[in-house]
Coordinates of C-alpha atoms and ligand atoms in Angstrom, one line a residue:
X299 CA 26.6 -44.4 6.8
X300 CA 26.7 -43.0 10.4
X301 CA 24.6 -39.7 10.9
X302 CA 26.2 -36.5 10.7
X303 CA 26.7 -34.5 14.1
X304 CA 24.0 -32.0 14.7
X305 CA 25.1 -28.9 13.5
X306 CA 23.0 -26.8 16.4
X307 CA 25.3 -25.6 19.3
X308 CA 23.0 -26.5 22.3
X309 CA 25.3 -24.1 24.1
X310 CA 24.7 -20.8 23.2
X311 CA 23.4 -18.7 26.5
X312 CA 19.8 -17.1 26.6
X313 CA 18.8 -17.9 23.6
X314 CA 15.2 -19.1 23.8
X315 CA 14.2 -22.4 22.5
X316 CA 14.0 -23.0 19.3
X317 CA 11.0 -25.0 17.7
X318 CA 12.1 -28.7 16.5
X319 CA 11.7 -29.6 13.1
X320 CA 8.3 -32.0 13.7
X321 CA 9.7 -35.3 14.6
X322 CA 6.4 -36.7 13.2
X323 CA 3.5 -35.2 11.1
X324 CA 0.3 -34.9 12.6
X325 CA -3.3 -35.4 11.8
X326 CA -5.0 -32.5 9.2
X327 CA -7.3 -32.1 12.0
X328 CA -4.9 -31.4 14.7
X329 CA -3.2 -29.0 12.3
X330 CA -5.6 -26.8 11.7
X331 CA -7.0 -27.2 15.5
X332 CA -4.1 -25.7 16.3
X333 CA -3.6 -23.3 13.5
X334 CA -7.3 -21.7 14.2
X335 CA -7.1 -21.8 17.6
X336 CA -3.8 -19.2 16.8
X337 CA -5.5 -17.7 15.0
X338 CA -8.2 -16.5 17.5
X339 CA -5.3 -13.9 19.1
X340 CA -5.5 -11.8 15.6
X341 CA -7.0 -8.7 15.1
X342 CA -10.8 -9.3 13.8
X343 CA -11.3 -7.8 10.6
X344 CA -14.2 -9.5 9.9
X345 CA -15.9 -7.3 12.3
X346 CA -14.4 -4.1 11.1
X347 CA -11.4 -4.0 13.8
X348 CA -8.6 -2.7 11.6
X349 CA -8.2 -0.2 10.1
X350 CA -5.4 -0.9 6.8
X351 CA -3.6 -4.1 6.4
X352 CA -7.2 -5.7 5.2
X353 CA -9.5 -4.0 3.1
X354 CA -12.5 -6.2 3.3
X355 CA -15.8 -5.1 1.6
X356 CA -17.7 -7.1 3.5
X357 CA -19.6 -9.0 0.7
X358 CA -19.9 -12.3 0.3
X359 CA -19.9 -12.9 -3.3
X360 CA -16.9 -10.5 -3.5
X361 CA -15.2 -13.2 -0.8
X362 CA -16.1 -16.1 -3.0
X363 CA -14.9 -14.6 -6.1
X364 CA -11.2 -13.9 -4.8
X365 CA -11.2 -17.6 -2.9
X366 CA -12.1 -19.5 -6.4
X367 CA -9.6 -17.5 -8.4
X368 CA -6.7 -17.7 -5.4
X369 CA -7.6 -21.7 -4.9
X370 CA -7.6 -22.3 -8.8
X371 CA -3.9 -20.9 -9.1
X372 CA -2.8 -21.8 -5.7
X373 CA 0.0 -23.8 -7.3
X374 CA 1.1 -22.5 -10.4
X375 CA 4.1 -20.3 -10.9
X376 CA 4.2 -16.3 -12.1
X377 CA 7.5 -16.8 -12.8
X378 CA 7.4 -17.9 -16.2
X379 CA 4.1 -17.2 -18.5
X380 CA 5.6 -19.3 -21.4
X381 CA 4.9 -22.4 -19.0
X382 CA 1.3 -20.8 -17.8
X383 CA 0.2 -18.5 -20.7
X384 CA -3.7 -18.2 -18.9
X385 CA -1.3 -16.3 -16.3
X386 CA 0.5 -14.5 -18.7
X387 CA -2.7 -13.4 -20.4
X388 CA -4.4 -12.4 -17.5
X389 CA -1.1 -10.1 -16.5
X390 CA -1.4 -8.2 -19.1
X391 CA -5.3 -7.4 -19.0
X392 CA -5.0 -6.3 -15.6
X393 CA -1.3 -4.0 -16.5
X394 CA -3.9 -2.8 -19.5
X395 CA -7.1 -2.3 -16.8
X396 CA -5.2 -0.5 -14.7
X397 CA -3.2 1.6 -16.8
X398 CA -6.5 3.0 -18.3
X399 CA -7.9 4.0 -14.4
X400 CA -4.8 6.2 -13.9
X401 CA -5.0 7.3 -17.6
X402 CA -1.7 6.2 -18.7
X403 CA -1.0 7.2 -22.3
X404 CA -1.2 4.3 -24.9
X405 CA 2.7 4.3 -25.2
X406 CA 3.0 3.7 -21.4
X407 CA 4.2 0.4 -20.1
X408 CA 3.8 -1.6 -17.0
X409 CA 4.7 -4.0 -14.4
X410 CA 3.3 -5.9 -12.3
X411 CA 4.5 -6.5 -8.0
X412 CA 4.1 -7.7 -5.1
X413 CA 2.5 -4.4 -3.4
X414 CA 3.3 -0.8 -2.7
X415 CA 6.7 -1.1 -2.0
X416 CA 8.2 -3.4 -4.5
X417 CA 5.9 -0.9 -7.0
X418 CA 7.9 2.0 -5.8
X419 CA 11.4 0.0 -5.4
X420 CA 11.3 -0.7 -9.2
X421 CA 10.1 2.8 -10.0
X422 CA 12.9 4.2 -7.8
X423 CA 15.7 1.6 -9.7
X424 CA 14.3 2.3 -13.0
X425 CA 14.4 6.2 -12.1
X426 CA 18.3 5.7 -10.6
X427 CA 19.4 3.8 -13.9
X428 CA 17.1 6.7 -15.8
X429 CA 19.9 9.3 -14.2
X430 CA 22.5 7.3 -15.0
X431 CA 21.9 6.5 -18.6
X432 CA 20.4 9.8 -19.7
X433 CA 22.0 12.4 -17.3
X434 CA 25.7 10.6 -16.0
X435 CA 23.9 10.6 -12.0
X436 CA 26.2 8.0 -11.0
X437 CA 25.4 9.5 -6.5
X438 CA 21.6 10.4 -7.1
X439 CA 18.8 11.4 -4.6
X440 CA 15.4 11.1 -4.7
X441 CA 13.4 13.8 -3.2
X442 CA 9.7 13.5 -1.1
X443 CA 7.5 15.3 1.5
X444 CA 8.0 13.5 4.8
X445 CA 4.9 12.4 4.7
X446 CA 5.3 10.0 2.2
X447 CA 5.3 6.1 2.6
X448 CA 8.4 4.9 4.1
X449 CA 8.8 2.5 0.8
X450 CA 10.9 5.4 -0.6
X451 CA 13.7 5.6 2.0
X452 CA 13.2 2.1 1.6
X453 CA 13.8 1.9 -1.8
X454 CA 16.6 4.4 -1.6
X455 CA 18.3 2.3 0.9
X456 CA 17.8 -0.6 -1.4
X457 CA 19.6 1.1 -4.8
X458 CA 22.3 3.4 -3.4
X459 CA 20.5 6.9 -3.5
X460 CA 20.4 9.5 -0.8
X461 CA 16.7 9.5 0.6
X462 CA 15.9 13.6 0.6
X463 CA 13.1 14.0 3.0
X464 CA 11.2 17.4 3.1
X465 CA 9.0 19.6 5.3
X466 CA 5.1 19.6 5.2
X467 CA 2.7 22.9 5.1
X468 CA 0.9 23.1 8.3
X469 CA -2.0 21.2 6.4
X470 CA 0.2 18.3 5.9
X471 CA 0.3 18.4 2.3
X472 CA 4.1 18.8 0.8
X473 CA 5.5 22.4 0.6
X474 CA 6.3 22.7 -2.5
X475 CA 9.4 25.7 -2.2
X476 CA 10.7 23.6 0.8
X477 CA 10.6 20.5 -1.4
X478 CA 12.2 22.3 -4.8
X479 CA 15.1 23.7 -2.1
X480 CA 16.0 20.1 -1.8
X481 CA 16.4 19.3 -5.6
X482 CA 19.8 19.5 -7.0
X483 CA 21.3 17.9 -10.6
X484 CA 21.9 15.0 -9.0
X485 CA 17.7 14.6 -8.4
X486 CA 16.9 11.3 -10.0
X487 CA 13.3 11.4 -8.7
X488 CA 10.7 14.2 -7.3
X489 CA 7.4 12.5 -5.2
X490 CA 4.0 13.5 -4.3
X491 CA 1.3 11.6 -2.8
X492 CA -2.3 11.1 -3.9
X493 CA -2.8 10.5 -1.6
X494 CA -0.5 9.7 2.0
X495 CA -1.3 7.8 4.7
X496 CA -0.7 9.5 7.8
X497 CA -3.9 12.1 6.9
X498 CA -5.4 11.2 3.7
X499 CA -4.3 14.5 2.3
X500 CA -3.2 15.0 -1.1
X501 CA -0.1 16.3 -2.2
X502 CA 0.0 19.4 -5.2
X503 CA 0.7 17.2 -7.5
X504 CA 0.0 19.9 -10.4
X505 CA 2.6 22.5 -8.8
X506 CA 5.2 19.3 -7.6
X507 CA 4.8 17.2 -11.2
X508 CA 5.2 20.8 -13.6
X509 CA 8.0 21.8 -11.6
X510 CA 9.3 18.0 -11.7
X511 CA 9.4 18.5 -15.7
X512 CA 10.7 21.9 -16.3
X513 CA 13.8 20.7 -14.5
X514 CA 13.7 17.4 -16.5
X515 CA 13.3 15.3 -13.7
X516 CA 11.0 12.0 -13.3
X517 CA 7.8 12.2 -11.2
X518 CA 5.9 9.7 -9.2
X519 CA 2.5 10.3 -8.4
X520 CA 2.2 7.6 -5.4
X521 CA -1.2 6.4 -5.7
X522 CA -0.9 3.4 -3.8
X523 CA -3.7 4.1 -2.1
X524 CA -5.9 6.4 -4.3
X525 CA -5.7 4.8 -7.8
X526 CA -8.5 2.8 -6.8
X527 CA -10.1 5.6 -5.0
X528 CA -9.9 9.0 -6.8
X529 CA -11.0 7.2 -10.4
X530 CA -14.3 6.3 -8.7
X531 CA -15.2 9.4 -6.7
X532 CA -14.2 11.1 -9.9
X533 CA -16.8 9.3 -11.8
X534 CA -19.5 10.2 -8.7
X535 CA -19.2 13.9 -9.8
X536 CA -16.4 14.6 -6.7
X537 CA -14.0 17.5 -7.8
X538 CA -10.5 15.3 -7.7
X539 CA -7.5 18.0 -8.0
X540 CA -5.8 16.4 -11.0
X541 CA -3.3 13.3 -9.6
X542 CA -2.3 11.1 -12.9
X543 CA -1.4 10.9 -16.7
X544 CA -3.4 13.8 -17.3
X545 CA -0.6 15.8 -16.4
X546 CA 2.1 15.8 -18.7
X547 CA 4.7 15.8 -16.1
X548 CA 3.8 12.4 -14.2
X549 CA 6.2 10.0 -15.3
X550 CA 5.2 7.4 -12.7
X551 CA 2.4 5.8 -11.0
X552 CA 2.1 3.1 -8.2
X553 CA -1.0 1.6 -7.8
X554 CA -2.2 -1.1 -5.5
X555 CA -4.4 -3.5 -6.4
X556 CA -4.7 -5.3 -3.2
X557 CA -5.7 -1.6 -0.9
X558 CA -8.8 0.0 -2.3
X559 CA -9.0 -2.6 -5.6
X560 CA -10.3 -5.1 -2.8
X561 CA -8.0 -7.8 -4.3
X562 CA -6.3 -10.5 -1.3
X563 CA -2.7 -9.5 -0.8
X564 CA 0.6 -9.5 -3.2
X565 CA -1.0 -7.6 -5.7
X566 CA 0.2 -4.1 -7.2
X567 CA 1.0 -2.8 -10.6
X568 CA 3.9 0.5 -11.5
X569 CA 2.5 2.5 -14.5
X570 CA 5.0 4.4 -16.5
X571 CA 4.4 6.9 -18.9
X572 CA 6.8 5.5 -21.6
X573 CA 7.4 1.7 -22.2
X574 CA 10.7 2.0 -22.7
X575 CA 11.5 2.8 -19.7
X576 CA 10.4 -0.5 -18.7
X577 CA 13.3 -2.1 -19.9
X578 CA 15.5 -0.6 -16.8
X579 CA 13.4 -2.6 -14.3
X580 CA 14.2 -6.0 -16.1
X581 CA 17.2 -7.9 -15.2
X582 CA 18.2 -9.6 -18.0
X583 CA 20.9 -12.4 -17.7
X584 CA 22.2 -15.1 -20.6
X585 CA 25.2 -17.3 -19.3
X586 CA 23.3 -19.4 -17.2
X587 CA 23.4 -22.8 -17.7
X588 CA 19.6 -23.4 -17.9
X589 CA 19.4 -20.2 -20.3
X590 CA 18.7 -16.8 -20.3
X591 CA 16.9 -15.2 -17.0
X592 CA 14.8 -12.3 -17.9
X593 CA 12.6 -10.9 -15.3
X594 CA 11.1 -7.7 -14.5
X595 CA 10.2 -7.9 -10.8
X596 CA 11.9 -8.1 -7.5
X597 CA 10.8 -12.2 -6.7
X598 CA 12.1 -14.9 -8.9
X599 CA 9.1 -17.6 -8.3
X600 CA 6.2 -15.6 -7.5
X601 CA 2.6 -16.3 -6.5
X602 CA 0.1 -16.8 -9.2
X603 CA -3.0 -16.6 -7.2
X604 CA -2.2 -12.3 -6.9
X605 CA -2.4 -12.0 -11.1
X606 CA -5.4 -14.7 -11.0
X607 CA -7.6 -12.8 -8.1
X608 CA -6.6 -9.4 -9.1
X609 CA -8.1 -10.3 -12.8
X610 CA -11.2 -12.3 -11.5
X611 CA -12.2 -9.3 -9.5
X612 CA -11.5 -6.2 -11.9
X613 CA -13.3 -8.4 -14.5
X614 CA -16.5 -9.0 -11.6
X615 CA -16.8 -5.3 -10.5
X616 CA -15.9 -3.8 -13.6
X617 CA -16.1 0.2 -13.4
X618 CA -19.5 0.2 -11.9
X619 CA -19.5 -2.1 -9.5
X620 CA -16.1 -0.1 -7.7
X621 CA -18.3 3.1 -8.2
X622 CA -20.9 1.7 -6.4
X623 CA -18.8 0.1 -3.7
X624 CA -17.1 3.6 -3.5
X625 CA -20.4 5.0 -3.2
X626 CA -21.0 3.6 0.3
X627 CA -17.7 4.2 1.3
X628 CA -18.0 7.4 0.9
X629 CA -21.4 7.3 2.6
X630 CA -19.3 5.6 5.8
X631 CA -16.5 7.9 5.6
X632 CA -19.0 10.6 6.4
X633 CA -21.0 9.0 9.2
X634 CA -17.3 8.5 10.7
X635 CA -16.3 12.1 10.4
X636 CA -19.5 13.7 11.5
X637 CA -19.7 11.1 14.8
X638 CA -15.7 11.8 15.4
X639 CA -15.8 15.7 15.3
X640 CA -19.1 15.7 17.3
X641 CA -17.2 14.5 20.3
X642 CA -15.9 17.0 22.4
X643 CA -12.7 18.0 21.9
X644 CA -11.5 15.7 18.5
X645 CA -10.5 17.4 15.7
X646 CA -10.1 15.7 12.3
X647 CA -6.1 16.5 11.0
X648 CA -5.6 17.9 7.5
X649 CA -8.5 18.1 4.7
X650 CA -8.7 13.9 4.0
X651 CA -10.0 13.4 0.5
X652 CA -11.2 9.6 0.5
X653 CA -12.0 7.3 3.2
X654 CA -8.6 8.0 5.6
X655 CA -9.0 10.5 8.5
X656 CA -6.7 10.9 11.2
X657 CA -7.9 13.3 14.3
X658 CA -6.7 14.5 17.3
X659 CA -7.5 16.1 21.2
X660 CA -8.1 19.6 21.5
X661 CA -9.0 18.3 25.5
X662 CA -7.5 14.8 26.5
X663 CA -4.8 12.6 25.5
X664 CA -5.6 11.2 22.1
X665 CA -3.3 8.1 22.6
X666 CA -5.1 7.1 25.9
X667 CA -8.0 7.5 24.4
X668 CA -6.6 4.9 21.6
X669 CA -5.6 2.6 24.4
X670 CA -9.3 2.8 25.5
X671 CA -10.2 1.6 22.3
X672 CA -7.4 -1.2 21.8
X673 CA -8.9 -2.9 24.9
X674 CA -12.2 -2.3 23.7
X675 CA -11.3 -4.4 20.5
X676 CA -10.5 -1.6 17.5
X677 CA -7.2 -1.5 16.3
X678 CA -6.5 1.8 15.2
X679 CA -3.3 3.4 13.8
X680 CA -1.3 6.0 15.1
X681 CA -0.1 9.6 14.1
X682 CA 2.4 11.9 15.4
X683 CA 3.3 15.5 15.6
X684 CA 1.0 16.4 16.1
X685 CA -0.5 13.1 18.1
X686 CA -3.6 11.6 16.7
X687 CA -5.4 8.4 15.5
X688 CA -5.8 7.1 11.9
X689 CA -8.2 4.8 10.1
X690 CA -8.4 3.9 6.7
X691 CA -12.2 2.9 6.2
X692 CA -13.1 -0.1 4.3
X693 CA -17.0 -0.9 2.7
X694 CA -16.9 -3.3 5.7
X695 CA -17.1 -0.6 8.2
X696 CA -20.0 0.6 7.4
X697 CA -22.1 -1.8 9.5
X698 CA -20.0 -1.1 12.5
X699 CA -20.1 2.8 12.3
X700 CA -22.5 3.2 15.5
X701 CA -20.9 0.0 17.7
X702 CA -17.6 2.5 16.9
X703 CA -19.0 5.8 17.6
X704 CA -20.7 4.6 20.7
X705 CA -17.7 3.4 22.4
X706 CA -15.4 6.1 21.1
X707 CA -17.4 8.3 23.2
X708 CA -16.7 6.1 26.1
X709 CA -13.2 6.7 25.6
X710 CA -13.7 9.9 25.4
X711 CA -15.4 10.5 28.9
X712 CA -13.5 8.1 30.7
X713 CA -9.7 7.2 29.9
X714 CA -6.3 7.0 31.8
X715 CA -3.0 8.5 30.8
X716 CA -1.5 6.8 27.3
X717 CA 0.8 3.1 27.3
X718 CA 1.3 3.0 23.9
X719 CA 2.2 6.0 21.2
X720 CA 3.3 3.8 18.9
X721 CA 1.8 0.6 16.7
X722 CA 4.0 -1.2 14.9
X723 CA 4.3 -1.1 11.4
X724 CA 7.3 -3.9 11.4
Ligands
PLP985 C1 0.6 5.8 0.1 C2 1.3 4.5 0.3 N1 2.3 4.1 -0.5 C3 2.9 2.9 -0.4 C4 2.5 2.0 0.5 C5 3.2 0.7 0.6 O1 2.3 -0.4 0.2 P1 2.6 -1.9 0.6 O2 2.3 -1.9 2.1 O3 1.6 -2.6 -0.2 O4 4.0 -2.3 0.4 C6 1.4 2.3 1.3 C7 1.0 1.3 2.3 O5 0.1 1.6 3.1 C8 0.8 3.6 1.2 O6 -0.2 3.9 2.1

């Protein structure tokens, strides 16, 4: 049989060229030649360059136990637990471990995701079909302070809700009257954040979740970040304003695994306070050939290693050994805030809880000062309005504090006029 034309147009004007399909494999060895000699462009987070995206703690045996656990389900399937029941076991454990961190009441349910934002794409569906069934919402809005993670517009965009975004109090934390202006009947979701990424601030999640339930409205306490934070500082005597079950009118929690849990990425679990509401996230489908297709996240197939690491290294730590990692966190976070503000003119933003801080100029441009410190290796994050710089600290940090502060004040003295205001977050 002859071979089928190609079906590439060779034709098409200024498009770049495109990479062949590989003719011909090539030896392992060239492979990953090539692949680590790529890899020599990337940011190094092994030496405490970033600032979010990698959380490392810097310890070796912590390394080793998420490479075993990620190697020794590197093929299976999460898709169906019948098929791998160790996986399926494991699930639930680590749906049960962290349901208890955030104090989830026993009749709570939970699923498990991908990260952050498929956590608070399902809680935003399951809240939409919440409005629907209970209260006849059929064009719902979900309402949240600006500051919140962009997972939410997201997540509206993705189900068909109007994305209600809401001014901040001058200490970056949501205003709570602005916020209630914006909720109306058709409200199928209120949001706070404990706590946000641009400045580590939390929201009032007391005032924001009460007033969520006397208007009998769902609540979702983002704790993407701080549900592996806030539990530990609370257990090392720190006063936490309250952030999770504990108050009646949280209805929903994210919480990644794979931030401040330590755990190598795809790993995140949504905590709700009643199982039943579970049942919105699953889609459920019977006329199939093959059979029924029941499944309550976002991904068909799905990584096994996530569920595998995520339980080898809750199981490894266990509640003390995140305190005590949290201990020297904290320990770095205050060696960072001490040498920042000691600088002239850099002002931390907002009153930052955990290990985030974002700062600022009261002198020079802050994002030439940033530039300074790209070239000089660091990759740090950007805020605006006001302008500033923002790191989430990891344990790893903690060796590099002085190599940091050291040439921070180099940047300091001696910069240029800002190239870049923006990193990308695409
Ligand atoms: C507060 C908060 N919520 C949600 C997310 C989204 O998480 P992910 O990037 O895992 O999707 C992030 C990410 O940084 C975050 O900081």
């Amino acid at each position: 049989m002859a071979t089928p034309p190609s079906r590439v147009d060779e034709n098409v004007p200024n498009r770049p060229a495109r990479t062949p399909f590989p003719p011909t494999g090539q030896s392992a060895a060239a492979v990953f030649s090539e692949l680590f000699e790529r890899k020599t462009a990337d940011a190094d987070w092994q030496r405490g360059r970033t600032f979010n995206l990698v959380y490392p703690t810097g310890r070796a045996d912590v390394d080793s136990v998420l490479s075993e656990a990620n190697n020794a389900y590197l093929f299976e399937n999460a898709l169906n637990p019948t098929r791998f029941p160790s996986l399926g076991t494991m699930q639930t454990e680590v749906l049960d471990m962290v349901s208890s961190l955030v104090n989830a009441p026993l009749s709570g349910g939970a699923g498990f995701s991908s990260g952050g934002t498929e956590s608070i794409l399902l809680s935003v569906l399951v809240s939409r079909e919440r409005g629907r069934v209970e209260r006849g919402i059929t064009k719902g809005n979900i309402v949240f302070p600006s500051s919140a993670h962009p997972a939410f517009a997201k997540a509206a965009f993705y189900t068909g809700l109007e994305a209600r975004a809401t001014p901040l109090t001058p200490e970056f934390t949501a205003d709570v009257a602005q916020l209630f202006e914006r909720v109306d009947e058709n409200t199928v979701l209120i949001v706070g954040s404990a706590y946000g990424f641009p400045h580590g601030v939390i929201d009032p999640i007391e005032e924001l979740s009460s007033g969520a339930l006397e208007r009998g409205i769902p609540f979702h306490s983002d704790t993407c970040i701080g549900s592996f934070v806030l539990p530990f500082m609370e257990r090392l005597g720190h006063a936490i304003p309250p952030f999770d079950f504990r108050l009646p009118g949280v209805t929903q929690m994210s919480c990644d695994i794979h931030k401040y849990g330590y755990v190598t990425k795809g790993a995140s679990v949504i905590v709700y306070r009643d199982a039943a509401w579970l049942s919105h996230q699953i889609f459920d489908y019977d006329i199939w050939p093959p059979g029924r297709y029941r499944n309550a996240s976002v991904a068909g197939a799905r990584a096994a290693s996530p569920v595998a690491a995520s339980w080898a290294l809750l199981t490894y730590l266990g509640e003390d050994g995140y305190t005590e990692i949290m201990r020297g966190l904290l320990e770095t976070t205050r060696r960072f805030r001490e040498g920042v503000t000691a600088l002239p003119g850099l002002k931390i933003l907002g009153a930052s809880i955990g290990p985030l801080m974002s700062f600022t100029s009261e002198r020079d441009d802050i994002f030439a000062i940033a530039d300074v410190m790209d070239t000089r290796g660091w990759h740090l994050n950007r805020v605006h309005n006001p302008s500033g710089v923002q790191m989430m600290i990891a344990p790893i940090h903690g060796a590099h504090v002085d190599e940091f502060l050291a040439d921070l004040a180099h940047a300091v003295a001696d910069h240029g006029v800002a190239r870049s205001t923006m990193v990308g977050y695409t």
